[in-house]
Coordinates of C-alpha atoms and ligand atoms in Angstrom, one line a residue:
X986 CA 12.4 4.7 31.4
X987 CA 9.2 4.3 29.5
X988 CA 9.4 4.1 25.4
X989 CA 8.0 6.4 23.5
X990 CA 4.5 5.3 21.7
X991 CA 4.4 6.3 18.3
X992 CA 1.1 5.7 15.9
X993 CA 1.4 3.8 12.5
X994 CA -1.2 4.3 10.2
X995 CA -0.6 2.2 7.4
X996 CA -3.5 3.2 5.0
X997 CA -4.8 1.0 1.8
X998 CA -7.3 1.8 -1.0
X999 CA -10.5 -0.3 0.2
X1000 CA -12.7 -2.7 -1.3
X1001 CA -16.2 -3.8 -0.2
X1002 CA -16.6 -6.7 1.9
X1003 CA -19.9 -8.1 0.4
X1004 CA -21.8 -7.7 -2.6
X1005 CA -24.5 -5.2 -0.8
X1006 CA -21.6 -2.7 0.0
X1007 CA -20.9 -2.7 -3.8
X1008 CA -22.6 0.9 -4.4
X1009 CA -22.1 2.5 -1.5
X1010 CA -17.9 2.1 -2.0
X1011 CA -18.6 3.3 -5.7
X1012 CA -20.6 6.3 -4.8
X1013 CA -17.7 7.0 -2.4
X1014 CA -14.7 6.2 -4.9
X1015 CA -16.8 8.9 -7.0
X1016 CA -17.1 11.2 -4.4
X1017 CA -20.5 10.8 -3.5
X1018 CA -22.2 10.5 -7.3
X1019 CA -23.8 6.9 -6.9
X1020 CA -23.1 5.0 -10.1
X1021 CA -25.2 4.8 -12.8
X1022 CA -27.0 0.9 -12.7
X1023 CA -25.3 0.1 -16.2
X1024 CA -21.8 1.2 -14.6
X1025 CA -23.0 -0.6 -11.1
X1026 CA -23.7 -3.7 -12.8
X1027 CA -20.2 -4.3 -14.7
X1028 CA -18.5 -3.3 -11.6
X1029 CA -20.9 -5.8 -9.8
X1030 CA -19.5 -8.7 -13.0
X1031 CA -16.1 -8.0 -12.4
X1032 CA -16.0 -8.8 -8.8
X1033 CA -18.3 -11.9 -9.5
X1034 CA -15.6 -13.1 -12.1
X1035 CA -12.8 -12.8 -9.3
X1036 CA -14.9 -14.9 -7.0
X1037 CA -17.6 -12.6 -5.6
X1038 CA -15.1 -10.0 -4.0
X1039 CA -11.4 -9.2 -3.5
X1040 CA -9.4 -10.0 -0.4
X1041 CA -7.8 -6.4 -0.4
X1042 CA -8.8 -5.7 2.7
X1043 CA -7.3 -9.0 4.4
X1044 CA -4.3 -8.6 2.6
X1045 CA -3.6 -4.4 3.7
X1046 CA -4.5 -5.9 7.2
X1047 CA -1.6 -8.5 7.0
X1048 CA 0.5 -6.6 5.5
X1049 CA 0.5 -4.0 8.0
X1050 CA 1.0 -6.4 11.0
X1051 CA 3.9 -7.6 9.2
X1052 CA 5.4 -4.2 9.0
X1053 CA 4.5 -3.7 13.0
X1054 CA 6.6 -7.1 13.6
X1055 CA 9.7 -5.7 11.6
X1056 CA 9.8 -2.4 13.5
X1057 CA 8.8 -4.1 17.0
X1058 CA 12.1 -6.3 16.3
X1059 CA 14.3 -3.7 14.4
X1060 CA 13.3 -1.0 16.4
X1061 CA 12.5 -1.7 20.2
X1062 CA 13.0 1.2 21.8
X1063 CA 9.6 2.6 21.0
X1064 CA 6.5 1.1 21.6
X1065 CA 4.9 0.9 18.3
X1066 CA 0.3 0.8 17.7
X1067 CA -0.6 -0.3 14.4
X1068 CA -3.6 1.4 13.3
X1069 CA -4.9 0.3 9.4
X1070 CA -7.4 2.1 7.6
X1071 CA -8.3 2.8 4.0
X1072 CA -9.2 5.5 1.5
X1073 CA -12.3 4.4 0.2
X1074 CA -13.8 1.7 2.5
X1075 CA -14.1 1.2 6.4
X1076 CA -11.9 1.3 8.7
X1077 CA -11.5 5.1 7.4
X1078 CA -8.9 6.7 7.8
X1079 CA -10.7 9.8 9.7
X1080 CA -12.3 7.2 12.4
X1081 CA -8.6 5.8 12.7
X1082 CA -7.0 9.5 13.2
X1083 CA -9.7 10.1 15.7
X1084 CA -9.1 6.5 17.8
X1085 CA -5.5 7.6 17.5
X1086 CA -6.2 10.5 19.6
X1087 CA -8.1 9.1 21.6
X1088 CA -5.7 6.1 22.7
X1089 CA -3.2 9.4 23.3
X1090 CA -0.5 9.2 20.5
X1091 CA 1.3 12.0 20.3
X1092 CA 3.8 11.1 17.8
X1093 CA 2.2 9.2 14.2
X1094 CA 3.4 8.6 10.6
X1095 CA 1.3 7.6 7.7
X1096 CA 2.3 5.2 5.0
X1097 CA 0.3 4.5 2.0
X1098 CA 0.3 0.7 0.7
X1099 CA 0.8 1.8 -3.3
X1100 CA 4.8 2.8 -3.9
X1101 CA 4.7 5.9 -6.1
X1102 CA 3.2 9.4 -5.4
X1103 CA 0.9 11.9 -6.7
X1104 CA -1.3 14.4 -5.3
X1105 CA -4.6 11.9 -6.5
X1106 CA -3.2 9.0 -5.2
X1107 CA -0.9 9.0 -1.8
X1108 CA -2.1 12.9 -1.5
X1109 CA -5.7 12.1 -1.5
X1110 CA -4.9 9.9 1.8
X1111 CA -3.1 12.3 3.4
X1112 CA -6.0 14.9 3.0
X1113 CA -8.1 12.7 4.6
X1114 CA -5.2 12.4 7.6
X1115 CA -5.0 16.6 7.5
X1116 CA -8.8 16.9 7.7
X1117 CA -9.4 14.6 10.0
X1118 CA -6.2 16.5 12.1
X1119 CA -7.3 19.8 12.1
X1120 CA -10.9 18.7 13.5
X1121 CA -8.8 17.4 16.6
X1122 CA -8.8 19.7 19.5
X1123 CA -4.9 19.0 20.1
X1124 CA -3.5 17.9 16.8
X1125 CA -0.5 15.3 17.5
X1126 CA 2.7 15.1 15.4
X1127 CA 2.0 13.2 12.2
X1128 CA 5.3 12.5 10.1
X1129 CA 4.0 11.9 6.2
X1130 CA 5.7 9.6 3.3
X1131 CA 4.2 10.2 0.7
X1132 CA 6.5 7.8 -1.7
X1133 CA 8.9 4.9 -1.4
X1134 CA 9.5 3.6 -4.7
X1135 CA 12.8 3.2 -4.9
X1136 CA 13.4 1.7 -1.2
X1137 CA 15.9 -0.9 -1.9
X1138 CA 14.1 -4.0 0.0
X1139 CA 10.7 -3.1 -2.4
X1140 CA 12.9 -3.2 -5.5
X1141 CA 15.2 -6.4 -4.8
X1142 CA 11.7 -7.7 -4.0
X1143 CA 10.3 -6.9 -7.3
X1144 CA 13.7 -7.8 -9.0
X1145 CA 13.1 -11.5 -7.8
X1146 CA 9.8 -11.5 -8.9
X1147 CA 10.2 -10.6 -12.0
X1148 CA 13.1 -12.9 -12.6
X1149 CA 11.0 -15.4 -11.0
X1150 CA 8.0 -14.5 -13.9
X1151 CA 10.6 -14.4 -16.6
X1152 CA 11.5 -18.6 -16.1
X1153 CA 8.0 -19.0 -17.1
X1154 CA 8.9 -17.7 -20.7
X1155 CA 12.0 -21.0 -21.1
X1156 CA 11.7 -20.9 -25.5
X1157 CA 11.2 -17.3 -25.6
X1158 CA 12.3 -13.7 -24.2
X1159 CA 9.1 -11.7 -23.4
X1160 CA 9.0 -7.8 -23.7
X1161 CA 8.1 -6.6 -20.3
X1162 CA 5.7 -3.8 -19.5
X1163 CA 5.7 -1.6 -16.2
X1164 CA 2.2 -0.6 -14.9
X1165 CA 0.8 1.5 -12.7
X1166 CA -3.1 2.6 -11.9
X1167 CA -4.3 5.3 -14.3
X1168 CA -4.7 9.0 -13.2
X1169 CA -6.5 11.7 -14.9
X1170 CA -3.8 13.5 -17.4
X1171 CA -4.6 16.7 -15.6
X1172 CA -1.8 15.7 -13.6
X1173 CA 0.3 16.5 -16.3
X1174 CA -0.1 20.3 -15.7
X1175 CA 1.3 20.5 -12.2
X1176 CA 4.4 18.7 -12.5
X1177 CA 3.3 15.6 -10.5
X1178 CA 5.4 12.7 -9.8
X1179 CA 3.6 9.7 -10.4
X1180 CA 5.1 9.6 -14.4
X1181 CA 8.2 9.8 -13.3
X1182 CA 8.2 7.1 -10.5
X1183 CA 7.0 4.4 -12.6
X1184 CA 9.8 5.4 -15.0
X1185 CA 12.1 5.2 -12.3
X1186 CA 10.8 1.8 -10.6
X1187 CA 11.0 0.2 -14.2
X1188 CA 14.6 1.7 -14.6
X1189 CA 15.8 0.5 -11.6
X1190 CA 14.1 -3.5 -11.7
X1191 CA 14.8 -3.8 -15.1
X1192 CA 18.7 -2.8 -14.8
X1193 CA 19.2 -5.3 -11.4
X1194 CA 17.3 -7.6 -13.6
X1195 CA 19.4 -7.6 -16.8
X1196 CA 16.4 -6.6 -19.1
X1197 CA 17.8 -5.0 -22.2
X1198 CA 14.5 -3.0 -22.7
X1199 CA 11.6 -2.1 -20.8
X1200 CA 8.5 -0.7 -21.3
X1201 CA 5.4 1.5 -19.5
X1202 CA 1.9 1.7 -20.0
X1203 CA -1.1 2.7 -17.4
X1204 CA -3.7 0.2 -16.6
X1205 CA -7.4 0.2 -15.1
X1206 CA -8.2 4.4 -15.9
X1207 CA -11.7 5.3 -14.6
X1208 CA -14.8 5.0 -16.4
X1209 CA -14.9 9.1 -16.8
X1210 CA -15.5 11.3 -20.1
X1211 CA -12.0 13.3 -19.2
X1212 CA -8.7 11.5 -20.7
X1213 CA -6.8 9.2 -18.4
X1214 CA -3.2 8.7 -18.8
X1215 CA -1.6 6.3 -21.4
X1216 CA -1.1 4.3 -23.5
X1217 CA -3.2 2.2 -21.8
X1218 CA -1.7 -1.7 -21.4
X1219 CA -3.9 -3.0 -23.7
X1220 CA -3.1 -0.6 -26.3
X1221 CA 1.1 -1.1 -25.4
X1222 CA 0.4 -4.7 -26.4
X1223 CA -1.5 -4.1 -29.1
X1224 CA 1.1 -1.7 -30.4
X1225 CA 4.0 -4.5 -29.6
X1226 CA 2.0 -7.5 -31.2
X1227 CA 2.1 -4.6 -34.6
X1228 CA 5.8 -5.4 -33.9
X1229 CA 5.6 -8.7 -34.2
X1230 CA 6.2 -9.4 -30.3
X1231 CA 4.4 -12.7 -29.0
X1232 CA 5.0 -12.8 -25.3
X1233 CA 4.6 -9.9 -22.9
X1234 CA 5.7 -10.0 -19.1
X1235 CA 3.4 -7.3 -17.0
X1236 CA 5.0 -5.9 -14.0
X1237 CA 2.0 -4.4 -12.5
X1238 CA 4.3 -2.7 -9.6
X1239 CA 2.3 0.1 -8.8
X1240 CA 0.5 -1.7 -6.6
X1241 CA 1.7 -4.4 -3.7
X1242 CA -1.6 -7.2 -3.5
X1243 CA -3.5 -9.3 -5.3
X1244 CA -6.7 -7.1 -5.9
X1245 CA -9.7 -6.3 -8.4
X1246 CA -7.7 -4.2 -11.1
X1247 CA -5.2 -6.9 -10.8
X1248 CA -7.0 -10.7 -10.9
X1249 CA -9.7 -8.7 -13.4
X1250 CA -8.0 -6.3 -15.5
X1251 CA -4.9 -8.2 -16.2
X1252 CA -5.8 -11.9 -15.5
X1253 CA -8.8 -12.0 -17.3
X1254 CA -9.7 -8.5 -19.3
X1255 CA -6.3 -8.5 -20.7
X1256 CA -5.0 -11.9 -20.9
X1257 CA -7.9 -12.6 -23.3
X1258 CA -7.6 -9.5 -25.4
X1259 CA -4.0 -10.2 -25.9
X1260 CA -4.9 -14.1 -26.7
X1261 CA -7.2 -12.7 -30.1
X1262 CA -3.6 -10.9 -30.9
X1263 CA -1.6 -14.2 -30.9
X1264 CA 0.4 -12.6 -27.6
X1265 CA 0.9 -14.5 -24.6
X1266 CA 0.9 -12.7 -21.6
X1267 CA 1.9 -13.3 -17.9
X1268 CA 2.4 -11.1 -15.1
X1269 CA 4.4 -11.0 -12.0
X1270 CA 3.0 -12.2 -8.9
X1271 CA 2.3 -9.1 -6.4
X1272 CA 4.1 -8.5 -3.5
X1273 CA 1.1 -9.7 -0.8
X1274 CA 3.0 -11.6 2.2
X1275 CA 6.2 -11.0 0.6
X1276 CA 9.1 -10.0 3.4
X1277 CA 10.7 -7.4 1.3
X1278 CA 7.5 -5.1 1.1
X1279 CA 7.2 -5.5 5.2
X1280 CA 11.1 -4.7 5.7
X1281 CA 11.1 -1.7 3.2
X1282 CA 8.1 0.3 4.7
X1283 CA 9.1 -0.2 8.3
X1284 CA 12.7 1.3 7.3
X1285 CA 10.6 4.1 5.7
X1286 CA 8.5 4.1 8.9
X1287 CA 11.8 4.1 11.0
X1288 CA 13.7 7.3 8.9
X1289 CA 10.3 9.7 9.1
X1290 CA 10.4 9.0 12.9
X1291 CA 14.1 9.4 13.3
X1292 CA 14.7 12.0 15.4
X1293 CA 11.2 12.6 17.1
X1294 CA 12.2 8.9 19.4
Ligands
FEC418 O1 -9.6 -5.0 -5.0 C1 -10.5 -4.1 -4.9 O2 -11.7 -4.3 -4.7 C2 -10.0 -2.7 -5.1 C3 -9.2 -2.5 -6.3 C4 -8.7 -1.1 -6.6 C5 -7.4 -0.6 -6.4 C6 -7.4 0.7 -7.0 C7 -6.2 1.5 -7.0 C8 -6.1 2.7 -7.4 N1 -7.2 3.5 -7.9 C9 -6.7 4.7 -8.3 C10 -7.4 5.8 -8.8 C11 -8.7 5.7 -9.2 C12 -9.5 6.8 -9.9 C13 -10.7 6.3 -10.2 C14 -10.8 4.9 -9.7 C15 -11.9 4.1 -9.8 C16 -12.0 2.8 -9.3 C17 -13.2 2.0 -9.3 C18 -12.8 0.8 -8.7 C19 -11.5 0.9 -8.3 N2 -11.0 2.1 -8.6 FE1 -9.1 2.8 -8.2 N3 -8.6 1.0 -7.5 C20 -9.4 -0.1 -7.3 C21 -10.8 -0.1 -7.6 N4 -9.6 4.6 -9.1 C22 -13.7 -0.4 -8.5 C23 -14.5 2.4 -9.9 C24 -14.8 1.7 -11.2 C25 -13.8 2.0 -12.2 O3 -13.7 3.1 -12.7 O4 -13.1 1.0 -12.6 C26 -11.9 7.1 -10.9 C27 -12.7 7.8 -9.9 C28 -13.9 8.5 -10.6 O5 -14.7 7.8 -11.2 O6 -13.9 9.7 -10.5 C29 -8.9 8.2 -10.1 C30 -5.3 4.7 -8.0 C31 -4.9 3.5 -7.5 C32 -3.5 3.1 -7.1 C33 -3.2 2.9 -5.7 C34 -3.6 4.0 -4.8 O7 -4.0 3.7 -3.7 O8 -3.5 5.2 -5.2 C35 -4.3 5.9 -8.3 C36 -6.3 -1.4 -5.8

């Protein structure tokens, strides 16, 4: 009997592979307004201070072959295709719909490589799936997840790195912040889930962990008149350091690799703003090549498919 072939598109934000494909990726992260040179520019520093540009895309691709090796060997029966594409860089994830039906899947499901949901972060991906579906002249099954922040292999994960974090603190006990990406506080007015999932991912780490308190901020919001979420991290440390706290643990967990808002926003942008307040700060290391990220999206994979094998 021959297994059934079912698509995996595991999709990631993006980032430019060289310096030249700087503004082109900005113009498309703001929908197709290029950048202003000023605003060009300090995006162009920022990737020079991390080394000239981010390894994004070479992590998302690993990433996603490890979670084709975990369902391959959890899952045999079907004959799984990895296809990896990204929101705002190529491969996109329109081309990688179309390839999919050209190769003849029949049977897909989309994951997103950030854990919590909203309809301007995993959403935004999945329009781009839906678009690029309904331009297909026989649309194939595609099963959608559009959040798995509470799937138990992603949490002991971030439970161990945290712990891990916390035994670079030996004389003191640090306050640790939770942070995810910044959205536009519009979201606030359609009941969206992304507050609530980083509440929930903090709640759940920090109780396996032991931590008697936790805290949330947002980190990294846009460069845009409108107001963004918050309190922004820097302004969460700046409000503990009032308090008299001296060493903060950031938990950056809304997102899974080492990448721009990351090694620049925390490593360098906040570390030193915290320094001038007399607060030490460290942060987790991110998930990258860890196994638990792999095991706990193919066992999402694995439960949208259920069913359609
Ligand atoms: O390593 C890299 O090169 C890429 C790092 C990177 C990640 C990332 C994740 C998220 N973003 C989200 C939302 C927005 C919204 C805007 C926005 C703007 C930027 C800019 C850069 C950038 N983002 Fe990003 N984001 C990354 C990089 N992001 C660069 C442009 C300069 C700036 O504003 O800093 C605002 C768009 C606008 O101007 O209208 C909104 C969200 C995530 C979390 C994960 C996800 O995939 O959803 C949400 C990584």
């Amino acid at each position: 009997m021959t297994r059934p072939v079912v698509g995996v598109l595991v999709m990631a934000y993006g980032t430019p592979n060289r310096r030249e494909e700087i503004l082109p990726y900005y113009t498309h992260i703001r929908r197709g307004r290029p950048p202003t040179p000023e605003l060009l520019q300090e995006l162009t520093e920022r990737y020079d201070a991390i080394g000239g540009v981010s390894q994004l895309n070479r992590i998302s691709r690993a990433q996603a072959e490890a979670v084709l090796r975990v369902l391959q060997a959890e899952a045999p029966e079907a004959d799984w295709r990895l296809y990896v594409a990204n929101k705002h860089w190529e491969p996109w994830i329109p081309d990688a719909v179309a390839r999919m039906a050209a190769d003849g899947i029949e049977r897909a499901v989309g994951v997103v490589l950030a854990p919590q949901g909203s309809r301007l972060s995993s959403g935004e991906y999945f329009e781009q799936v839906d678009q690029a579906l309904a331009k297909l002249e026989r649309p194939f099954w595609f099963a959608r997840i559009p959040s798995w922040h509470l799937e138990p292999d992603f949490i002991a994960a971030q439970v161990e790195l945290v712990q891990e974090a916390l035994s670079r603190f030996p004389e003191e006990e640090p306050e640790v912040l939770f942070t995810c990406h910044s959205l536009p506080a519009r979201i606030l007015e359609w009941d969206d889930p992304y507050p609530v999932h980083l509440r929930e991912m903090g709640e759940e780490i920090a109780q396996r962990a032991g931590l008697a308190r936790v805290h949330f901020a947002y980190q990294s919001a846009g460069r845009t008149p409108e107001p963004w979420l918050g309190p922004d991290v820097k302004e969460k440390v700046a409000e503990l350091a009032r308090e008299g706290v001296r060493a903060v643990l950031v938990a950056p967990v809304g997102f899974v690799a080492d990448n721009l808002e990351i090694l620049y926003d925390l490593d360098i942008e906040l570390k030193q703003a915290a320094a001038a307040m007399g607060v030490r700060v460290e942060r987790t290391r991110m998930l990258n090549d860890h196994p638990g990220l792999a095991r706990a999206l193919a066992r999402v994979v694995l439960r949208a498919v259920q069913g359609a094998l």
